[in-house]
Structures are given as C-alpha cells and as structure tokens.
Coordinates of N, CA and C in Angstrom, one line a residue:
Q1 N 120.7 63.1 96.1 CA 119.8 62.9 97.4 C 121.0 61.8 98.4
V2 N 121.6 61.3 97.6 CA 121.8 60.2 98.7 C 123.9 60.3 98.4
Q3 N 124.8 59.5 99.1 CA 125.9 59.3 98.8 C 126.4 58.1 99.9
L4 N 127.9 57.6 98.7 CA 128.3 56.4 99.3 C 129.5 57.0 99.7
V5 N 130.0 57.5 100.5 CA 132.1 57.4 99.9 C 132.7 56.6 100.5
E6 N 133.4 56.2 100.0 CA 134.6 55.2 100.7 C 135.8 55.8 100.8
S7 N 137.1 55.7 101.5 CA 137.8 55.6 102.0 C 138.7 54.4 102.7
G8 N 140.4 54.5 102.2 CA 140.7 54.0 103.7 C 141.8 52.5 103.0
G9 N 142.1 52.9 101.7 CA 142.3 52.7 100.4 C 143.4 53.1 100.6
G10 N 144.6 52.6 99.6 CA 145.9 52.8 99.7 C 147.0 51.2 98.7
L11 N 148.0 52.2 99.5 CA 149.2 50.6 98.4 C 150.0 49.8 99.6
V12 N 149.1 49.1 100.3 CA 150.5 48.2 101.1 C 151.1 47.4 100.2
Q13 N 151.7 46.7 100.9 CA 152.9 45.3 101.0 C 152.2 44.0 101.4
A14 N 152.1 43.1 100.6 CA 152.4 41.7 100.2 C 151.8 41.7 102.0
G15 N 150.8 40.8 102.3 CA 151.0 40.2 103.7 C 150.0 41.9 104.7
G16 N 149.7 42.8 104.1 CA 149.4 43.7 105.2 C 147.9 44.1 105.3
S17 N 147.5 45.3 106.0 CA 145.9 45.4 106.1 C 145.7 46.5 106.0
L18 N 144.8 46.4 105.2 CA 143.9 47.9 106.1 C 142.5 47.6 106.1
R19 N 141.8 48.4 106.4 CA 140.7 48.7 106.8 C 139.8 50.3 106.2
L20 N 138.6 49.6 105.2 CA 138.1 50.8 104.9 C 136.5 50.9 104.9
S21 N 136.2 51.6 105.1 CA 134.8 52.7 105.5 C 134.3 53.3 104.5
C22 N 133.4 53.2 104.6 CA 132.0 53.7 103.6 C 131.3 54.0 104.6
A23 N 131.2 55.6 104.2 CA 129.6 55.9 104.2 C 128.5 56.2 103.6
A24 N 127.0 56.6 104.7 CA 126.0 57.3 104.0 C 126.0 58.1 104.0
S25 N 124.9 59.3 103.2 CA 125.0 60.1 103.6 C 123.6 60.8 102.6
G26 N 122.6 62.1 103.0 CA 121.6 62.3 102.2 C 119.9 62.1 103.2
I27 N 119.8 61.9 102.1 CA 118.1 61.7 102.8 C 117.8 60.4 102.7
F28 N 117.5 59.8 103.2 CA 116.8 58.1 102.8 C 116.1 58.2 104.7
F29 N 114.7 56.9 104.1 CA 114.8 56.4 105.2 C 115.0 55.5 106.2
S30 N 115.9 54.2 105.0 CA 116.4 53.2 106.1 C 117.6 52.4 105.4
I31 N 118.3 52.0 105.8 CA 119.9 51.3 105.7 C 119.1 50.1 105.5
N32 N 119.1 48.9 104.1 CA 119.2 47.9 104.4 C 120.4 46.9 104.6
D33 N 121.1 46.5 102.5 CA 121.6 45.1 103.2 C 122.6 46.3 102.6
M34 N 124.4 46.0 102.9 CA 125.4 46.6 102.4 C 126.3 45.5 102.3
G35 N 127.1 46.4 101.1 CA 127.7 45.2 100.8 C 129.7 46.2 100.1
W36 N 130.2 44.9 99.8 CA 131.9 45.0 99.2 C 131.8 45.0 98.2
Y37 N 132.3 45.4 96.8 CA 132.5 44.8 95.8 C 134.0 44.8 95.3
R38 N 134.4 44.7 94.0 CA 136.0 45.0 93.5 C 135.7 44.5 92.1
Q39 N 136.6 45.6 91.6 CA 137.2 44.8 89.6 C 138.3 45.5 90.1
A40 N 139.3 45.0 89.3 CA 140.7 45.5 88.7 C 140.2 44.8 87.5
P41 N 141.5 46.3 87.3 CA 141.0 46.6 85.3 C 140.8 45.3 83.9
G42 N 139.9 45.7 83.7 CA 139.4 44.1 82.5 C 139.0 43.6 83.0
K43 N 138.4 42.5 84.5 CA 137.9 42.0 85.0 C 137.2 42.6 84.9
Q44 N 135.4 41.1 85.3 CA 133.9 41.8 86.1 C 133.7 42.3 87.6
R45 N 133.5 42.9 87.9 CA 133.5 43.1 88.8 C 132.8 42.1 90.0
E46 N 132.8 41.7 91.6 CA 132.4 40.9 91.9 C 132.4 41.6 93.5
L47 N 132.2 40.2 94.2 CA 131.3 40.2 95.5 C 132.3 39.9 96.3
V48 N 133.0 40.6 96.9 CA 133.8 40.5 97.9 C 132.7 40.2 99.9
A49 N 132.3 41.0 99.5 CA 131.4 39.9 101.4 C 130.4 41.2 101.3
R50 N 129.0 41.0 101.8 CA 128.1 41.8 102.2 C 127.6 41.1 103.7
I51 N 126.4 42.3 103.8 CA 126.1 42.0 106.4 C 124.7 42.4 105.3
S52 N 124.0 42.0 106.2 CA 122.4 42.5 106.4 C 122.4 43.2 108.0
S53 N 121.0 44.0 107.7 CA 120.7 45.3 108.9 C 121.3 44.8 109.7
G54 N 120.5 43.1 110.0 CA 121.2 42.6 111.0 C 122.1 42.0 111.6
G55 N 122.8 42.3 110.1 CA 124.4 41.9 110.7 C 124.9 40.3 110.7
D56 N 123.5 39.6 109.2 CA 124.0 38.8 109.2 C 125.1 38.5 108.1
T57 N 125.7 38.1 107.5 CA 127.8 38.3 106.4 C 127.5 37.2 106.0
N58 N 127.8 37.4 104.5 CA 128.0 36.7 103.4 C 130.0 36.8 103.3
Y59 N 130.3 36.1 102.6 CA 131.8 36.8 101.7 C 131.7 35.7 100.8
A60 N 132.2 36.1 100.3 CA 133.2 35.3 98.5 C 134.0 34.4 99.3
D61 N 134.8 33.3 98.7 CA 135.2 31.7 99.2 C 137.0 32.9 99.7
F62 N 136.9 33.6 98.7 CA 138.9 33.7 98.2 C 139.1 34.5 99.3
V63 N 138.3 35.2 100.0 CA 138.8 36.6 101.0 C 138.4 35.5 102.4
K64 N 137.2 34.2 102.9 CA 137.4 33.4 103.8 C 138.8 33.7 104.4
G65 N 138.3 34.4 105.8 CA 139.5 33.5 107.1 C 140.6 35.2 107.0
R66 N 140.5 36.6 106.0 CA 141.0 37.0 106.1 C 140.4 38.6 105.8
F67 N 138.9 38.6 105.2 CA 138.4 39.7 105.4 C 137.8 39.6 106.9
T68 N 136.5 40.7 106.7 CA 135.7 41.1 108.0 C 134.8 41.9 107.4
I69 N 133.8 42.6 107.5 CA 132.7 42.8 107.2 C 132.2 43.7 108.4
S70 N 131.9 45.1 109.2 CA 131.0 44.8 109.9 C 130.3 46.6 109.8
R71 N 129.0 46.7 110.2 CA 128.8 47.9 110.3 C 128.5 48.4 111.5
D72 N 128.2 49.8 111.5 CA 127.5 50.7 112.7 C 126.4 50.8 112.5
N73 N 125.4 50.9 112.9 CA 123.8 51.5 112.0 C 123.8 53.2 112.4
A74 N 124.3 53.0 113.6 CA 123.9 54.7 114.1 C 125.1 55.6 113.5
K75 N 125.5 55.4 112.6 CA 126.9 55.8 111.8 C 126.9 55.6 110.5
N76 N 125.5 54.7 110.0 CA 125.4 54.6 108.4 C 126.6 54.6 108.0
T77 N 127.6 53.7 108.7 CA 128.7 53.2 108.0 C 129.4 52.1 107.7
V78 N 129.5 51.0 106.8 CA 130.2 50.1 106.9 C 131.3 49.8 106.7
Y79 N 131.6 48.2 107.1 CA 133.0 48.8 107.1 C 133.6 47.5 106.8
L80 N 135.1 47.4 105.8 CA 135.7 45.7 105.4 C 137.8 46.5 105.8
Q81 N 137.6 45.3 106.9 CA 139.0 45.0 107.7 C 139.5 43.7 106.6
T82 N 140.7 44.2 105.5 CA 140.9 43.9 104.7 C 142.6 42.7 105.8
N83 N 143.1 41.3 105.5 CA 144.3 41.5 106.7 C 144.9 40.4 104.9
S84 N 146.4 39.3 105.7 CA 146.9 39.1 104.9 C 146.9 39.4 103.3
L85 N 146.7 40.1 102.5 CA 146.3 41.3 101.7 C 147.5 41.0 101.1
K86 N 146.4 40.3 99.5 CA 147.7 39.7 98.6 C 148.3 40.7 97.2
P87 N 148.6 40.3 96.4 CA 148.9 41.0 95.0 C 147.5 40.6 94.5
E88 N 146.8 39.6 94.5 CA 145.8 39.5 93.5 C 144.8 40.1 94.0
D89 N 144.9 41.4 95.1 CA 143.7 42.1 95.6 C 143.3 43.2 95.5
T90 N 144.7 43.6 94.5 CA 144.3 44.2 93.9 C 143.4 45.2 92.8
A91 N 142.6 46.2 93.1 CA 141.0 46.4 92.7 C 141.1 47.6 93.3
V92 N 140.0 48.1 92.8 CA 138.9 49.3 93.3 C 138.4 48.8 93.7
Y93 N 137.8 49.4 95.7 CA 136.7 48.4 96.0 C 135.5 49.4 95.8
Y94 N 134.7 48.6 95.6 CA 133.1 49.5 96.0 C 132.6 49.5 97.4
C95 N 131.8 50.7 97.2 CA 130.2 49.8 98.5 C 129.3 49.8 97.4
N96 N 128.2 49.8 98.3 CA 127.5 49.0 98.0 C 126.0 48.7 99.3
A97 N 124.9 50.0 98.4 CA 124.2 49.4 99.7 C 122.2 49.4 99.4
D98 N 121.2 48.7 99.8 CA 120.1 49.0 99.3 C 119.3 49.9 100.4
M99 N 118.7 51.2 99.7 CA 118.2 51.9 100.0 C 116.7 51.6 100.5
N100 N 115.7 52.8 101.6 CA 114.4 53.5 100.6 C 115.1 53.8 101.5
L101 N 114.1 54.8 100.2 CA 114.2 56.7 100.6 C 113.2 57.1 101.2
R102 N 111.6 56.0 101.3 CA 110.8 56.6 101.8 C 110.0 55.2 102.6
L103 N 109.4 55.2 103.4 CA 109.2 54.3 103.7 C 108.1 53.4 103.6
W104 N 108.0 52.0 103.2 CA 107.3 51.2 102.7 C 107.5 51.4 100.9
G105 N 109.2 51.9 101.4 CA 108.8 52.3 99.8 C 109.7 51.6 98.5
P106 N 110.1 51.8 97.3 CA 110.9 50.2 97.2 C 112.7 50.2 97.3
R107 N 113.0 49.9 97.0 CA 114.2 49.1 97.8 C 115.2 49.7 96.7
N108 N 115.6 51.4 96.3 CA 117.2 51.3 95.5 C 118.5 51.4 95.7
N109 N 119.3 50.6 94.7 CA 120.5 49.9 94.9 C 121.6 51.7 94.9
Y110 N 122.2 51.6 95.0 CA 123.2 52.8 95.3 C 124.9 52.3 94.9
W111 N 125.9 52.4 94.4 CA 127.4 52.0 94.5 C 127.8 53.8 94.7
G112 N 128.7 53.5 96.0 CA 130.1 54.3 96.1 C 131.1 55.1 94.9
Q113 N 131.9 56.2 95.1 CA 132.7 56.2 93.8 C 133.9 54.7 93.1
G114 N 134.4 54.2 94.7 CA 134.8 53.1 95.1 C 136.8 53.7 95.7
T115 N 137.3 52.9 96.0 CA 138.6 53.5 96.5 C 139.8 53.0 96.2
Q116 N 141.2 52.5 95.6 CA 141.8 51.9 95.1 C 142.6 51.6 96.5
V117 N 142.4 50.0 95.8 CA 143.5 49.1 97.2 C 145.1 48.6 96.0
T118 N 145.9 48.9 96.8 CA 147.0 48.7 95.2 C 147.7 47.6 96.3
V119 N 148.7 46.5 96.5 CA 149.0 45.1 97.2 C 150.0 44.8 96.0
S120 N 151.5 45.5 96.5 CA 153.0 45.6 96.7 C 153.2 43.4 96.8
S121 N 154.0 43.3 95.3 CA 154.7 41.7 95.2 C 155.9 42.2 96.6

C-alpha cells in the first residue's frame, strides 16, 4: 500500500557528490518526518539526517557542512545532497518516513529498500 523508493546512489571518487532521492507512493493521508539513514557492512544503521514536514532539519555531526537534506511536499519526495564524499561514507543509504495512513490515524514508520553509495579512495 505504501512504498518508499530510493534512487541516485552509485560509485564516485573521494571528494565527489551524489544527489539521493526518495519518493513515497501508495495510499496514505500525510507524511510527517522523513529521513536518511545509512548502514555499512558489519556496522549499525545510523542516522544521517532528518527533516520535518515543516522543513526543520537535524544532521549527524559527521555530515554537517557536507550533506543537505530537503523535501518537496508536493512530490512526496525527500532528497539528500552529498558533497565532499569520503570513503567512510560508503554504505547502503535508506529512506525513512513517518506516515499517517488515515486522518488522525497512528503514525506508521516505513523504510525504503536502500541505495548503495560507494566512495573510492
């Protein structure tokens, strides 16, 4: 009923940039907070950035000044602009969203399938 589809990942050299996108589709009433998380092999999934429905943002310390999260509510899409990429940024990047499927319904949490970002040294 609800899908989050990420795109924009790929292979880049250190210092390069990628623009990740996540589009929500399906049947839902509203999207609340959206965010990006990442997980490297053998490591815990960690927060990269989150953005509220009103545009308030929250970033992990290790990406401040390099990454920018934004959203287009009309398109139900959240973006992550990644600049000055480092090899340690290599991970699968996952889109996350809090949604209300119905008016005043519970806030359900959804994950996308992930998109691979690989940064070569």
